[in-house]
PDB file of C-alpha atoms in Angstrom:
ATOM      1  CA  GLN B   1       4.987  13.363 -31.357  1.00  0.00           C
ATOM      2  CA  VAL B   2       2.277  12.388 -28.093  1.00  0.00           C
ATOM      3  CA  GLN B   3       2.964   8.984 -26.444  1.00  0.00           C
ATOM      4  CA  LEU B   4       0.786   7.012 -24.580  1.00  0.00           C
ATOM      5  CA  VAL B   5       2.998   4.820 -22.372  1.00  0.00           C
ATOM      6  CA  GLU B   6       0.953   1.363 -20.020  1.00  0.00           C
ATOM      7  CA  SER B   7       1.801  -0.033 -17.189  1.00  0.00           C
ATOM      8  CA  GLY B   8       0.498  -2.684 -14.429  1.00  0.00           C
ATOM      9  CA  GLY B   9      -0.498  -5.452 -16.449  1.00  0.00           C
ATOM     10  CA  GLY B  10       0.530  -9.325 -15.251  1.00  0.00           C
ATOM     11  CA  LEU B  11      -1.271 -12.318 -14.022  1.00  0.00           C
ATOM     12  CA  VAL B  12      -3.448 -12.632 -11.148  1.00  0.00           C
ATOM     13  CA  GLN B  13      -5.782 -15.450  -9.734  1.00  0.00           C
ATOM     14  CA  PRO B  14      -9.461 -14.923  -9.876  1.00  0.00           C
ATOM     15  CA  GLY B  15     -10.669 -12.330  -7.350  1.00  0.00           C
ATOM     16  CA  GLY B  16      -7.558 -10.635  -6.978  1.00  0.00           C
ATOM     17  CA  SER B  17      -6.938  -6.622  -7.972  1.00  0.00           C
ATOM     18  CA  LEU B  18      -4.883  -4.966 -10.597  1.00  0.00           C
ATOM     19  CA  ARG B  19      -3.951  -1.184 -11.391  1.00  0.00           C
ATOM     20  CA  LEU B  20      -3.414   0.080 -14.851  1.00  0.00           C
ATOM     21  CA  SER B  21      -1.456   2.836 -15.247  1.00  0.00           C
ATOM     22  CA  CYS B  22      -1.420   5.146 -18.408  1.00  0.00           C
ATOM     23  CA  ALA B  23       0.564   8.550 -18.696  1.00  0.00           C
ATOM     24  CA  ALA B  24       0.742  10.660 -22.288  1.00  0.00           C
ATOM     25  CA  SER B  25       3.701  12.516 -22.754  1.00  0.00           C
ATOM     26  CA  GLY B  26       4.879  15.296 -25.885  1.00  0.00           C
ATOM     27  CA  THR B  27       3.127  18.314 -26.717  1.00  0.00           C
ATOM     28  CA  ILE B  28      -0.254  18.469 -24.985  1.00  0.00           C
ATOM     29  CA  PHE B  29      -2.535  21.214 -24.563  1.00  0.00           C
ATOM     30  CA  ASN B  30      -5.655  20.040 -23.553  1.00  0.00           C
ATOM     31  CA  VAL B  31      -7.075  16.285 -22.722  1.00  0.00           C
ATOM     32  CA  TYR B  32     -10.734  16.057 -23.291  1.00  0.00           C
ATOM     33  CA  ALA B  33     -11.157  12.501 -22.438  1.00  0.00           C
ATOM     34  CA  MET B  34      -9.656   8.981 -21.360  1.00  0.00           C
ATOM     35  CA  ASP B  35     -10.470   5.333 -22.197  1.00  0.00           C
ATOM     36  CA  TRP B  36      -9.949   1.732 -21.398  1.00  0.00           C
ATOM     37  CA  TYR B  37     -10.419  -1.140 -23.985  1.00  0.00           C
ATOM     38  CA  ARG B  38      -9.814  -4.636 -24.403  1.00  0.00           C
ATOM     39  CA  GLN B  39      -9.571  -7.615 -26.818  1.00  0.00           C
ATOM     40  CA  ALA B  40      -9.200 -10.739 -25.610  1.00  0.00           C
ATOM     41  CA  PRO B  41      -8.377 -13.504 -28.323  1.00  0.00           C
ATOM     42  CA  GLY B  42     -11.367 -14.526 -31.099  1.00  0.00           C
ATOM     43  CA  LYS B  43     -13.310 -10.766 -30.072  1.00  0.00           C
ATOM     44  CA  GLN B  44     -13.745  -7.546 -31.186  1.00  0.00           C
ATOM     45  CA  ARG B  45     -12.294  -4.579 -29.458  1.00  0.00           C
ATOM     46  CA  GLU B  46     -14.410  -3.183 -26.917  1.00  0.00           C
ATOM     47  CA  LEU B  47     -14.963  -0.234 -24.676  1.00  0.00           C
ATOM     48  CA  VAL B  48     -14.251  -0.870 -21.032  1.00  0.00           C
ATOM     49  CA  ALA B  49     -14.656   2.941 -19.249  1.00  0.00           C
ATOM     50  CA  HIS B  50     -14.391   6.428 -19.710  1.00  0.00           C
ATOM     51  CA  ILE B  51     -13.831   9.515 -18.308  1.00  0.00           C
ATOM     52  CA  THR B  52     -14.449  13.098 -19.307  1.00  0.00           C
ATOM     53  CA  SER B  53     -12.013  15.729 -18.428  1.00  0.00           C
ATOM     54  CA  GLY B  54     -14.245  16.722 -15.461  1.00  0.00           C
ATOM     55  CA  GLY B  55     -14.246  13.458 -14.011  1.00  0.00           C
ATOM     56  CA  SER B  56     -17.866  12.089 -15.553  1.00  0.00           C
ATOM     57  CA  THR B  57     -17.378   8.226 -15.762  1.00  0.00           C
ATOM     58  CA  ASN B  58     -18.892   5.250 -17.545  1.00  0.00           C
ATOM     59  CA  TYR B  59     -18.525   1.619 -17.756  1.00  0.00           C
ATOM     60  CA  VAL B  60     -19.115  -1.237 -19.490  1.00  0.00           C
ATOM     61  CA  ASP B  61     -22.255  -3.348 -17.958  1.00  0.00           C
ATOM     62  CA  SER B  62     -19.500  -6.203 -17.532  1.00  0.00           C
ATOM     63  CA  VAL B  63     -17.342  -3.852 -14.947  1.00  0.00           C
ATOM     64  CA  LYS B  64     -19.318  -2.053 -12.676  1.00  0.00           C
ATOM     65  CA  GLY B  65     -18.828  -2.327  -9.759  1.00  0.00           C
ATOM     66  CA  ARG B  66     -15.629  -3.779  -9.513  1.00  0.00           C
ATOM     67  CA  PHE B  67     -13.627  -1.906 -12.107  1.00  0.00           C
ATOM     68  CA  THR B  68     -12.687   2.019 -11.199  1.00  0.00           C
ATOM     69  CA  ILE B  69     -11.557   4.147 -14.242  1.00  0.00           C
ATOM     70  CA  SER B  70      -9.601   7.959 -12.274  1.00  0.00           C
ATOM     71  CA  ARG B  71      -7.543  10.446 -13.980  1.00  0.00           C
ATOM     72  CA  ASP B  72      -4.435  12.837 -12.930  1.00  0.00           C
ATOM     73  CA  ASN B  73      -5.075  15.844 -14.832  1.00  0.00           C
ATOM     74  CA  ALA B  74      -1.626  17.420 -13.983  1.00  0.00           C
ATOM     75  CA  ARG B  75       0.144  14.305 -14.834  1.00  0.00           C
ATOM     76  CA  ASN B  76      -2.150  13.483 -17.782  1.00  0.00           C
ATOM     77  CA  THR B  77      -2.802  10.046 -16.251  1.00  0.00           C
ATOM     78  CA  VAL B  78      -5.423   7.578 -16.471  1.00  0.00           C
ATOM     79  CA  TYR B  79      -5.579   4.719 -14.049  1.00  0.00           C
ATOM     80  CA  LEU B  80      -8.105   1.696 -14.221  1.00  0.00           C
ATOM     81  CA  GLN B  81      -8.612   0.053 -10.775  1.00  0.00           C
ATOM     82  CA  MET B  82      -9.439  -3.850 -11.242  1.00  0.00           C
ATOM     83  CA  ASN B  83     -11.365  -5.279  -8.377  1.00  0.00           C
ATOM     84  CA  SER B  84     -12.757  -8.975  -8.179  1.00  0.00           C
ATOM     85  CA  LEU B  85     -11.116 -10.119 -11.734  1.00  0.00           C
ATOM     86  CA  LYS B  86     -12.329 -13.139 -13.573  1.00  0.00           C
ATOM     87  CA  PRO B  87     -11.128 -14.982 -15.746  1.00  0.00           C
ATOM     88  CA  ASP B  88     -13.628 -13.421 -18.535  1.00  0.00           C
ATOM     89  CA  ASP B  89     -11.415 -10.459 -17.842  1.00  0.00           C
ATOM     90  CA  THR B  90      -8.515 -11.536 -19.413  1.00  0.00           C
ATOM     91  CA  ALA B  91      -7.224  -9.519 -22.549  1.00  0.00           C
ATOM     92  CA  VAL B  92      -4.947  -6.905 -24.027  1.00  0.00           C
ATOM     93  CA  TYR B  93      -6.175  -3.538 -22.450  1.00  0.00           C
ATOM     94  CA  TYR B  94      -5.410  -0.167 -24.299  1.00  0.00           C
ATOM     95  CA  CYS B  95      -6.032   2.853 -22.906  1.00  0.00           C
ATOM     96  CA  LYS B  96      -7.173   5.364 -25.413  1.00  0.00           C
ATOM     97  CA  ALA B  97      -6.910   9.981 -24.975  1.00  0.00           C
ATOM     98  CA  VAL B  98      -8.362  12.321 -26.859  1.00  0.00           C
ATOM     99  CA  LEU B  99      -6.364  15.480 -26.718  1.00  0.00           C
ATOM    100  CA  SER B 100      -4.761  18.367 -28.384  1.00  0.00           C
ATOM    101  CA  PRO B 101      -1.589  19.042 -28.621  1.00  0.00           C
ATOM    102  CA  THR B 102      -1.500  22.867 -29.385  1.00  0.00           C
ATOM    103  CA  THR B 103      -4.549  25.661 -29.134  1.00  0.00           C
ATOM    104  CA  SER B 104      -4.874  26.034 -32.917  1.00  0.00           C
ATOM    105  CA  THR B 105      -5.224  21.945 -33.526  1.00  0.00           C
ATOM    106  CA  LEU B 106      -8.020  19.574 -33.478  1.00  0.00           C
ATOM    107  CA  PRO B 107      -8.677  17.222 -31.065  1.00  0.00           C
ATOM    108  CA  TYR B 108      -7.506  13.431 -31.849  1.00  0.00           C
ATOM    109  CA  ALA B 109      -7.418  10.100 -30.311  1.00  0.00           C
ATOM    110  CA  TYR B 110      -4.406   8.798 -29.504  1.00  0.00           C
ATOM    111  CA  TRP B 111      -3.650   4.914 -28.248  1.00  0.00           C
ATOM    112  CA  GLY B 112      -1.342   3.348 -25.985  1.00  0.00           C
ATOM    113  CA  GLN B 113       0.504   0.126 -27.017  1.00  0.00           C
ATOM    114  CA  GLY B 114      -1.507  -2.104 -25.173  1.00  0.00           C
ATOM    115  CA  THR B 115      -0.949  -4.451 -21.964  1.00  0.00           C
ATOM    116  CA  GLN B 116      -1.899  -7.813 -21.048  1.00  0.00           C
ATOM    117  CA  VAL B 117      -3.710  -8.958 -18.227  1.00  0.00           C
ATOM    118  CA  THR B 118      -4.488 -12.214 -17.674  1.00  0.00           C
ATOM    119  CA  VAL B 119      -6.479 -13.853 -14.715  1.00  0.00           C
ATOM    120  CA  SER B 120      -6.396 -17.792 -13.939  1.00  0.00           C
ATOM    121  CA  SER B 121      -6.199 -20.068 -11.570  1.00  0.00           C
TER     122      SER B 121
END
């Protein structure tokens, strides 16, 4: 069974940095795309960053220039480097991978458990 395990969340002061990691494990044939989402209290979950297997990236406007998504294809791992953090970045961050477990299965979306990021003085 495929499992996504996240790490790197925590408490930081405004202007600080964190790096989130999410590793996919289990039976995996190919990972097509990986995303980072976040959900703040009382708000809907939003897409923060997206990266394809070829390395193309997209970001929500509010994090452009501050966040960087990257991936290590050999380790099936996606990262989110977060710099110049603001209190509005406080949320639970979730990773999502679109992947095929075998050569004969269609791609499915798999989610991590979420990791808390708190930006506060």
